[in-house]
Amino acid sequence: MATHIIMDHSGDTRHHFDVRDQKALADAERRFKALTGAGFTAATRQANGGISLVRSFDPAAEETVFYPRLVGG
């Protein structure tokens, strides 16, 4: 089961999806494109514990975290 974790001002929202389910996978890809298109940054956790910035949907990623742009001022 893969997970999209969306961070925002209220905490986080988690969307779990089965990569073997084509509809769930298509929904996850649409979510990825919508969030990154809205300015969220996406990152995945690597096997060694590090993180990697991603710019395109990776159905093999077990966990993708989306965080909004930080605005200074």
PDB file of N, CA and C in Angstrom:
ATOM      1  N   MET A   1       0.852  -1.170   0.000  1.00  0.00           N
ATOM      2  CA  MET A   1       0.000   0.000   0.000  1.00  0.00           C
ATOM      3  C   MET A   1       0.896   1.230   0.000  1.00  0.00           C
ATOM      4  N   ALA A   2       0.715   2.087  -0.967  1.00  0.00           N
ATOM      5  CA  ALA A   2       1.479   3.326  -1.073  1.00  0.00           C
ATOM      6  C   ALA A   2       0.697   4.451  -0.392  1.00  0.00           C
ATOM      7  N   THR A   3       1.400   5.513  -0.042  1.00  0.00           N
ATOM      8  CA  THR A   3       0.774   6.614   0.673  1.00  0.00           C
ATOM      9  C   THR A   3       1.240   7.951   0.124  1.00  0.00           C
ATOM     10  N   HIS A   4       0.295   8.875  -0.029  1.00  0.00           N
ATOM     11  CA  HIS A   4       0.592  10.282  -0.283  1.00  0.00           C
ATOM     12  C   HIS A   4       0.295  11.016   1.007  1.00  0.00           C
ATOM     13  N   ILE A   5       1.253  11.788   1.500  1.00  0.00           N
ATOM     14  CA  ILE A   5       1.090  12.573   2.719  1.00  0.00           C
ATOM     15  C   ILE A   5       1.138  14.042   2.316  1.00  0.00           C
ATOM     16  N   ILE A   6       0.050  14.745   2.561  1.00  0.00           N
ATOM     17  CA  ILE A   6      -0.049  16.149   2.153  1.00  0.00           C
ATOM     18  C   ILE A   6       0.004  17.020   3.400  1.00  0.00           C
ATOM     19  N   MET A   7       1.059  17.813   3.499  1.00  0.00           N
ATOM     20  CA  MET A   7       1.246  18.705   4.637  1.00  0.00           C
ATOM     21  C   MET A   7       0.558  20.037   4.345  1.00  0.00           C
ATOM     22  N   ASP A   8      -0.053  20.623   5.377  1.00  0.00           N
ATOM     23  CA  ASP A   8      -0.606  21.974   5.244  1.00  0.00           C
ATOM     24  C   ASP A   8      -0.651  22.629   6.616  1.00  0.00           C
ATOM     25  N   HIS A   9      -1.253  23.805   6.701  1.00  0.00           N
ATOM     26  CA  HIS A   9      -1.258  24.574   7.946  1.00  0.00           C
ATOM     27  C   HIS A   9      -1.964  23.852   9.097  1.00  0.00           C
ATOM     28  N   SER A  10      -2.811  22.873   8.798  1.00  0.00           N
ATOM     29  CA  SER A  10      -3.549  22.172   9.849  1.00  0.00           C
ATOM     30  C   SER A  10      -2.928  20.827  10.231  1.00  0.00           C
ATOM     31  N   GLY A  11      -1.843  20.453   9.583  1.00  0.00           N
ATOM     32  CA  GLY A  11      -1.207  19.164   9.870  1.00  0.00           C
ATOM     33  C   GLY A  11      -0.954  18.403   8.590  1.00  0.00           C
ATOM     34  N   ASP A  12      -1.498  17.180   8.509  1.00  0.00           N
ATOM     35  CA  ASP A  12      -1.314  16.399   7.289  1.00  0.00           C
ATOM     36  C   ASP A  12      -2.548  15.564   6.999  1.00  0.00           C
ATOM     37  N   THR A  13      -2.679  15.222   5.714  1.00  0.00           N
ATOM     38  CA  THR A  13      -3.732  14.335   5.239  1.00  0.00           C
ATOM     39  C   THR A  13      -3.042  13.192   4.527  1.00  0.00           C
ATOM     40  N   ARG A  14      -3.507  11.977   4.786  1.00  0.00           N
ATOM     41  CA  ARG A  14      -2.889  10.801   4.164  1.00  0.00           C
ATOM     42  C   ARG A  14      -3.876  10.119   3.221  1.00  0.00           C
ATOM     43  N   HIS A  15      -3.380   9.788   2.040  1.00  0.00           N
ATOM     44  CA  HIS A  15      -4.160   9.067   1.046  1.00  0.00           C
ATOM     45  C   HIS A  15      -3.421   7.761   0.751  1.00  0.00           C
ATOM     46  N   HIS A  16      -4.026   6.644   1.124  1.00  0.00           N
ATOM     47  CA  HIS A  16      -3.445   5.326   0.867  1.00  0.00           C
ATOM     48  C   HIS A  16      -4.053   4.781  -0.429  1.00  0.00           C
ATOM     49  N   PHE A  17      -3.229   4.123  -1.222  1.00  0.00           N
ATOM     50  CA  PHE A  17      -3.740   3.532  -2.453  1.00  0.00           C
ATOM     51  C   PHE A  17      -2.961   2.275  -2.808  1.00  0.00           C
ATOM     52  N   ASP A  18      -3.662   1.368  -3.463  1.00  0.00           N
ATOM     53  CA  ASP A  18      -3.087   0.091  -3.888  1.00  0.00           C
ATOM     54  C   ASP A  18      -2.564   0.258  -5.310  1.00  0.00           C
ATOM     55  N   VAL A  19      -1.270   0.083  -5.492  1.00  0.00           N
ATOM     56  CA  VAL A  19      -0.672   0.290  -6.819  1.00  0.00           C
ATOM     57  C   VAL A  19      -1.115  -0.768  -7.826  1.00  0.00           C
ATOM     58  N   ARG A  20      -1.734  -1.847  -7.364  1.00  0.00           N
ATOM     59  CA  ARG A  20      -2.242  -2.879  -8.275  1.00  0.00           C
ATOM     60  C   ARG A  20      -3.631  -2.537  -8.801  1.00  0.00           C
ATOM     61  N   ASP A  21      -4.279  -1.540  -8.200  1.00  0.00           N
ATOM     62  CA  ASP A  21      -5.610  -1.090  -8.606  1.00  0.00           C
ATOM     63  C   ASP A  21      -5.436   0.069  -9.594  1.00  0.00           C
ATOM     64  N   GLN A  22      -5.776  -0.150 -10.849  1.00  0.00           N
ATOM     65  CA  GLN A  22      -5.536   0.847 -11.899  1.00  0.00           C
ATOM     66  C   GLN A  22      -6.280   2.153 -11.650  1.00  0.00           C
ATOM     67  N   LYS A  23      -7.514   2.094 -11.135  1.00  0.00           N
ATOM     68  CA  LYS A  23      -8.263   3.318 -10.844  1.00  0.00           C
ATOM     69  C   LYS A  23      -7.589   4.089  -9.711  1.00  0.00           C
ATOM     70  N   ALA A  24      -7.191   3.402  -8.651  1.00  0.00           N
ATOM     71  CA  ALA A  24      -6.526   4.057  -7.528  1.00  0.00           C
ATOM     72  C   ALA A  24      -5.197   4.668  -7.973  1.00  0.00           C
ATOM     73  N   LEU A  25      -4.495   3.974  -8.838  1.00  0.00           N
ATOM     74  CA  LEU A  25      -3.222   4.467  -9.352  1.00  0.00           C
ATOM     75  C   LEU A  25      -3.429   5.716 -10.216  1.00  0.00           C
ATOM     76  N   ALA A  26      -4.451   5.708 -11.044  1.00  0.00           N
ATOM     77  CA  ALA A  26      -4.758   6.887 -11.874  1.00  0.00           C
ATOM     78  C   ALA A  26      -5.157   8.067 -10.988  1.00  0.00           C
ATOM     79  N   ASP A  27      -5.938   7.805  -9.931  1.00  0.00           N
ATOM     80  CA  ASP A  27      -6.318   8.873  -8.994  1.00  0.00           C
ATOM     81  C   ASP A  27      -5.088   9.446  -8.300  1.00  0.00           C
ATOM     82  N   ALA A  28      -4.164   8.582  -7.919  1.00  0.00           N
ATOM     83  CA  ALA A  28      -2.934   9.027  -7.254  1.00  0.00           C
ATOM     84  C   ALA A  28      -2.089   9.882  -8.193  1.00  0.00           C
ATOM     85  N   GLU A  29      -2.015   9.490  -9.453  1.00  0.00           N
ATOM     86  CA  GLU A  29      -1.249  10.280 -10.416  1.00  0.00           C
ATOM     87  C   GLU A  29      -1.898  11.652 -10.636  1.00  0.00           C
ATOM     88  N   ARG A  30      -3.229  11.683 -10.715  1.00  0.00           N
ATOM     89  CA  ARG A  30      -3.929  12.970 -10.847  1.00  0.00           C
ATOM     90  C   ARG A  30      -3.683  13.844  -9.618  1.00  0.00           C
ATOM     91  N   ARG A  31      -3.705  13.229  -8.420  1.00  0.00           N
ATOM     92  CA  ARG A  31      -3.439  13.978  -7.189  1.00  0.00           C
ATOM     93  C   ARG A  31      -2.032  14.552  -7.220  1.00  0.00           C
ATOM     94  N   PHE A  32      -1.054  13.753  -7.640  1.00  0.00           N
ATOM     95  CA  PHE A  32       0.330  14.208  -7.737  1.00  0.00           C
ATOM     96  C   PHE A  32       0.425  15.423  -8.651  1.00  0.00           C
ATOM     97  N   LYS A  33      -0.162  15.327  -9.832  1.00  0.00           N
ATOM     98  CA  LYS A  33      -0.084  16.421 -10.803  1.00  0.00           C
ATOM     99  C   LYS A  33      -0.806  17.663 -10.307  1.00  0.00           C
ATOM    100  N   ALA A  34      -1.946  17.490  -9.653  1.00  0.00           N
ATOM    101  CA  ALA A  34      -2.700  18.637  -9.132  1.00  0.00           C
ATOM    102  C   ALA A  34      -1.919  19.347  -8.031  1.00  0.00           C
ATOM    103  N   LEU A  35      -1.326  18.582  -7.124  1.00  0.00           N
ATOM    104  CA  LEU A  35      -0.589  19.193  -6.021  1.00  0.00           C
ATOM    105  C   LEU A  35       0.693  19.871  -6.494  1.00  0.00           C
ATOM    106  N   THR A  36       1.462  19.210  -7.327  1.00  0.00           N
ATOM    107  CA  THR A  36       2.695  19.830  -7.801  1.00  0.00           C
ATOM    108  C   THR A  36       2.377  21.013  -8.714  1.00  0.00           C
ATOM    109  N   GLY A  37       1.273  20.933  -9.452  1.00  0.00           N
ATOM    110  CA  GLY A  37       0.854  22.049 -10.282  1.00  0.00           C
ATOM    111  C   GLY A  37       0.414  23.255  -9.461  1.00  0.00           C
ATOM    112  N   ALA A  38      -0.049  22.997  -8.233  1.00  0.00           N
ATOM    113  CA  ALA A  38      -0.476  24.069  -7.335  1.00  0.00           C
ATOM    114  C   ALA A  38       0.682  24.609  -6.498  1.00  0.00           C
ATOM    115  N   GLY A  39       1.895  24.119  -6.753  1.00  0.00           N
ATOM    116  CA  GLY A  39       3.067  24.654  -6.071  1.00  0.00           C
ATOM    117  C   GLY A  39       3.617  23.813  -4.939  1.00  0.00           C
ATOM    118  N   PHE A  40       3.020  22.654  -4.665  1.00  0.00           N
ATOM    119  CA  PHE A  40       3.561  21.780  -3.631  1.00  0.00           C
ATOM    120  C   PHE A  40       4.852  21.124  -4.129  1.00  0.00           C
ATOM    121  N   THR A  41       5.762  20.870  -3.220  1.00  0.00           N
ATOM    122  CA  THR A  41       6.983  20.134  -3.523  1.00  0.00           C
ATOM    123  C   THR A  41       6.758  18.693  -3.099  1.00  0.00           C
ATOM    124  N   ALA A  42       7.205  17.746  -3.910  1.00  0.00           N
ATOM    125  CA  ALA A  42       7.043  16.324  -3.609  1.00  0.00           C
ATOM    126  C   ALA A  42       8.400  15.701  -3.332  1.00  0.00           C
ATOM    127  N   ALA A  43       8.429  14.851  -2.313  1.00  0.00           N
ATOM    128  CA  ALA A  43       9.664  14.144  -1.956  1.00  0.00           C
ATOM    129  C   ALA A  43       9.316  12.716  -1.556  1.00  0.00           C
ATOM    130  N   THR A  44      10.229  11.796  -1.849  1.00  0.00           N
ATOM    131  CA  THR A  44      10.043  10.396  -1.449  1.00  0.00           C
ATOM    132  C   THR A  44      11.156   9.985  -0.508  1.00  0.00           C
ATOM    133  N   ARG A  45      10.832   9.023   0.340  1.00  0.00           N
ATOM    134  CA  ARG A  45      11.829   8.474   1.260  1.00  0.00           C
ATOM    135  C   ARG A  45      12.556   7.333   0.557  1.00  0.00           C
ATOM    136  N   GLN A  46      13.869   7.343   0.636  1.00  0.00           N
ATOM    137  CA  GLN A  46      14.690   6.309   0.010  1.00  0.00           C
ATOM    138  C   GLN A  46      14.934   5.153   0.989  1.00  0.00           C
ATOM    139  N   ALA A  47      15.357   4.025   0.484  1.00  0.00           N
ATOM    140  CA  ALA A  47      15.601   2.840   1.309  1.00  0.00           C
ATOM    141  C   ALA A  47      16.650   3.096   2.384  1.00  0.00           C
ATOM    142  N   ASN A  48      17.609   3.970   2.100  1.00  0.00           N
ATOM    143  CA  ASN A  48      18.685   4.241   3.070  1.00  0.00           C
ATOM    144  C   ASN A  48      18.275   5.290   4.110  1.00  0.00           C
ATOM    145  N   GLY A  49      17.012   5.759   4.056  1.00  0.00           N
ATOM    146  CA  GLY A  49      16.525   6.734   5.025  1.00  0.00           C
ATOM    147  C   GLY A  49      16.580   8.170   4.543  1.00  0.00           C
ATOM    148  N   GLY A  50      17.260   8.410   3.432  1.00  0.00           N
ATOM    149  CA  GLY A  50      17.342   9.762   2.882  1.00  0.00           C
ATOM    150  C   GLY A  50      16.060  10.131   2.148  1.00  0.00           C
ATOM    151  N   ILE A  51      15.998  11.355   1.682  1.00  0.00           N
ATOM    152  CA  ILE A  51      14.850  11.785   0.888  1.00  0.00           C
ATOM    153  C   ILE A  51      15.314  12.241  -0.483  1.00  0.00           C
ATOM    154  N   SER A  52      14.393  12.205  -1.421  1.00  0.00           N
ATOM    155  CA  SER A  52      14.713  12.589  -2.787  1.00  0.00           C
ATOM    156  C   SER A  52      13.569  13.430  -3.345  1.00  0.00           C
ATOM    157  N   LEU A  53      13.900  14.587  -3.883  1.00  0.00           N
ATOM    158  CA  LEU A  53      12.920  15.443  -4.529  1.00  0.00           C
ATOM    159  C   LEU A  53      12.457  14.755  -5.806  1.00  0.00           C
ATOM    160  N   VAL A  54      11.149  14.743  -6.052  1.00  0.00           N
ATOM    161  CA  VAL A  54      10.624  14.119  -7.271  1.00  0.00           C
ATOM    162  C   VAL A  54       9.796  15.125  -8.043  1.00  0.00           C
ATOM    163  N   ARG A  55       9.888  15.056  -9.350  1.00  0.00           N
ATOM    164  CA  ARG A  55       9.157  15.984 -10.211  1.00  0.00           C
ATOM    165  C   ARG A  55       8.104  15.284 -11.066  1.00  0.00           C
ATOM    166  N   SER A  56       8.087  13.951 -11.024  1.00  0.00           N
ATOM    167  CA  SER A  56       7.067  13.215 -11.763  1.00  0.00           C
ATOM    168  C   SER A  56       6.575  12.047 -10.908  1.00  0.00           C
ATOM    169  N   PHE A  57       5.357  11.618 -11.178  1.00  0.00           N
ATOM    170  CA  PHE A  57       4.724  10.555 -10.408  1.00  0.00           C
ATOM    171  C   PHE A  57       5.525   9.267 -10.528  1.00  0.00           C
ATOM    172  N   ASP A  58       5.798   8.644  -9.389  1.00  0.00           N
ATOM    173  CA  ASP A  58       6.516   7.370  -9.349  1.00  0.00           C
ATOM    174  C   ASP A  58       5.624   6.342  -8.656  1.00  0.00           C
ATOM    175  N   PRO A  59       4.994   5.448  -9.422  1.00  0.00           N
ATOM    176  CA  PRO A  59       4.092   4.477  -8.813  1.00  0.00           C
ATOM    177  C   PRO A  59       4.814   3.488  -7.887  1.00  0.00           C
ATOM    178  N   ALA A  60       6.121   3.391  -7.992  1.00  0.00           N
ATOM    179  CA  ALA A  60       6.878   2.473  -7.136  1.00  0.00           C
ATOM    180  C   ALA A  60       7.234   3.097  -5.781  1.00  0.00           C
ATOM    181  N   ALA A  61       7.007   4.402  -5.616  1.00  0.00           N
ATOM    182  CA  ALA A  61       7.334   5.074  -4.354  1.00  0.00           C
ATOM    183  C   ALA A  61       6.351   4.630  -3.277  1.00  0.00           C
ATOM    184  N   GLU A  62       6.890   4.154  -2.181  1.00  0.00           N
ATOM    185  CA  GLU A  62       6.049   3.683  -1.085  1.00  0.00           C
ATOM    186  C   GLU A  62       5.398   4.847  -0.336  1.00  0.00           C
ATOM    187  N   GLU A  63       6.126   5.953  -0.234  1.00  0.00           N
ATOM    188  CA  GLU A  63       5.612   7.111   0.489  1.00  0.00           C
ATOM    189  C   GLU A  63       6.080   8.387  -0.198  1.00  0.00           C
ATOM    190  N   THR A  64       5.133   9.259  -0.539  1.00  0.00           N
ATOM    191  CA  THR A  64       5.459  10.558  -1.123  1.00  0.00           C
ATOM    192  C   THR A  64       4.880  11.636  -0.218  1.00  0.00           C
ATOM    193  N   VAL A  65       5.712  12.588   0.167  1.00  0.00           N
ATOM    194  CA  VAL A  65       5.283  13.691   1.015  1.00  0.00           C
ATOM    195  C   VAL A  65       5.203  14.948   0.155  1.00  0.00           C
ATOM    196  N   PHE A  66       4.097  15.674   0.302  1.00  0.00           N
ATOM    197  CA  PHE A  66       3.889  16.925  -0.408  1.00  0.00           C
ATOM    198  C   PHE A  66       3.874  18.043   0.617  1.00  0.00           C
ATOM    199  N   TYR A  67       4.683  19.060   0.385  1.00  0.00           N
ATOM    200  CA  TYR A  67       4.654  20.202   1.300  1.00  0.00           C
ATOM    201  C   TYR A  67       4.550  21.486   0.495  1.00  0.00           C
ATOM    202  N   PRO A  68       3.789  22.458   1.050  1.00  0.00           N
ATOM    203  CA  PRO A  68       3.533  23.696   0.313  1.00  0.00           C
ATOM    204  C   PRO A  68       4.764  24.584   0.273  1.00  0.00           C
ATOM    205  N   ARG A  69       4.729  25.516  -0.651  1.00  0.00           N
ATOM    206  CA  ARG A  69       5.794  26.517  -0.720  1.00  0.00           C
ATOM    207  C   ARG A  69       5.838  27.288   0.583  1.00  0.00           C
ATOM    208  N   LEU A  70       7.025  27.576   1.017  1.00  0.00           N
ATOM    209  CA  LEU A  70       7.186  28.413   2.195  1.00  0.00           C
ATOM    210  C   LEU A  70       7.255  29.855   1.729  1.00  0.00           C
ATOM    211  N   VAL A  71       6.531  30.715   2.424  1.00  0.00           N
ATOM    212  CA  VAL A  71       6.488  32.122   2.068  1.00  0.00           C
ATOM    213  C   VAL A  71       7.044  32.919   3.217  1.00  0.00           C
ATOM    214  N   GLY A  72       8.089  33.665   2.945  1.00  0.00           N
ATOM    215  CA  GLY A  72       8.703  34.503   3.988  1.00  0.00           C
ATOM    216  C   GLY A  72       8.092  35.888   3.994  1.00  0.00           C
ATOM    217  N   GLY A  73       8.421  36.617   4.991  1.00  0.00           N
ATOM    218  CA  GLY A  73       7.890  37.954   4.972  1.00  0.00           C
ATOM    219  C   GLY A  73       8.156  38.637   6.212  1.00  0.00           C
TER     220      GLY A  73
END
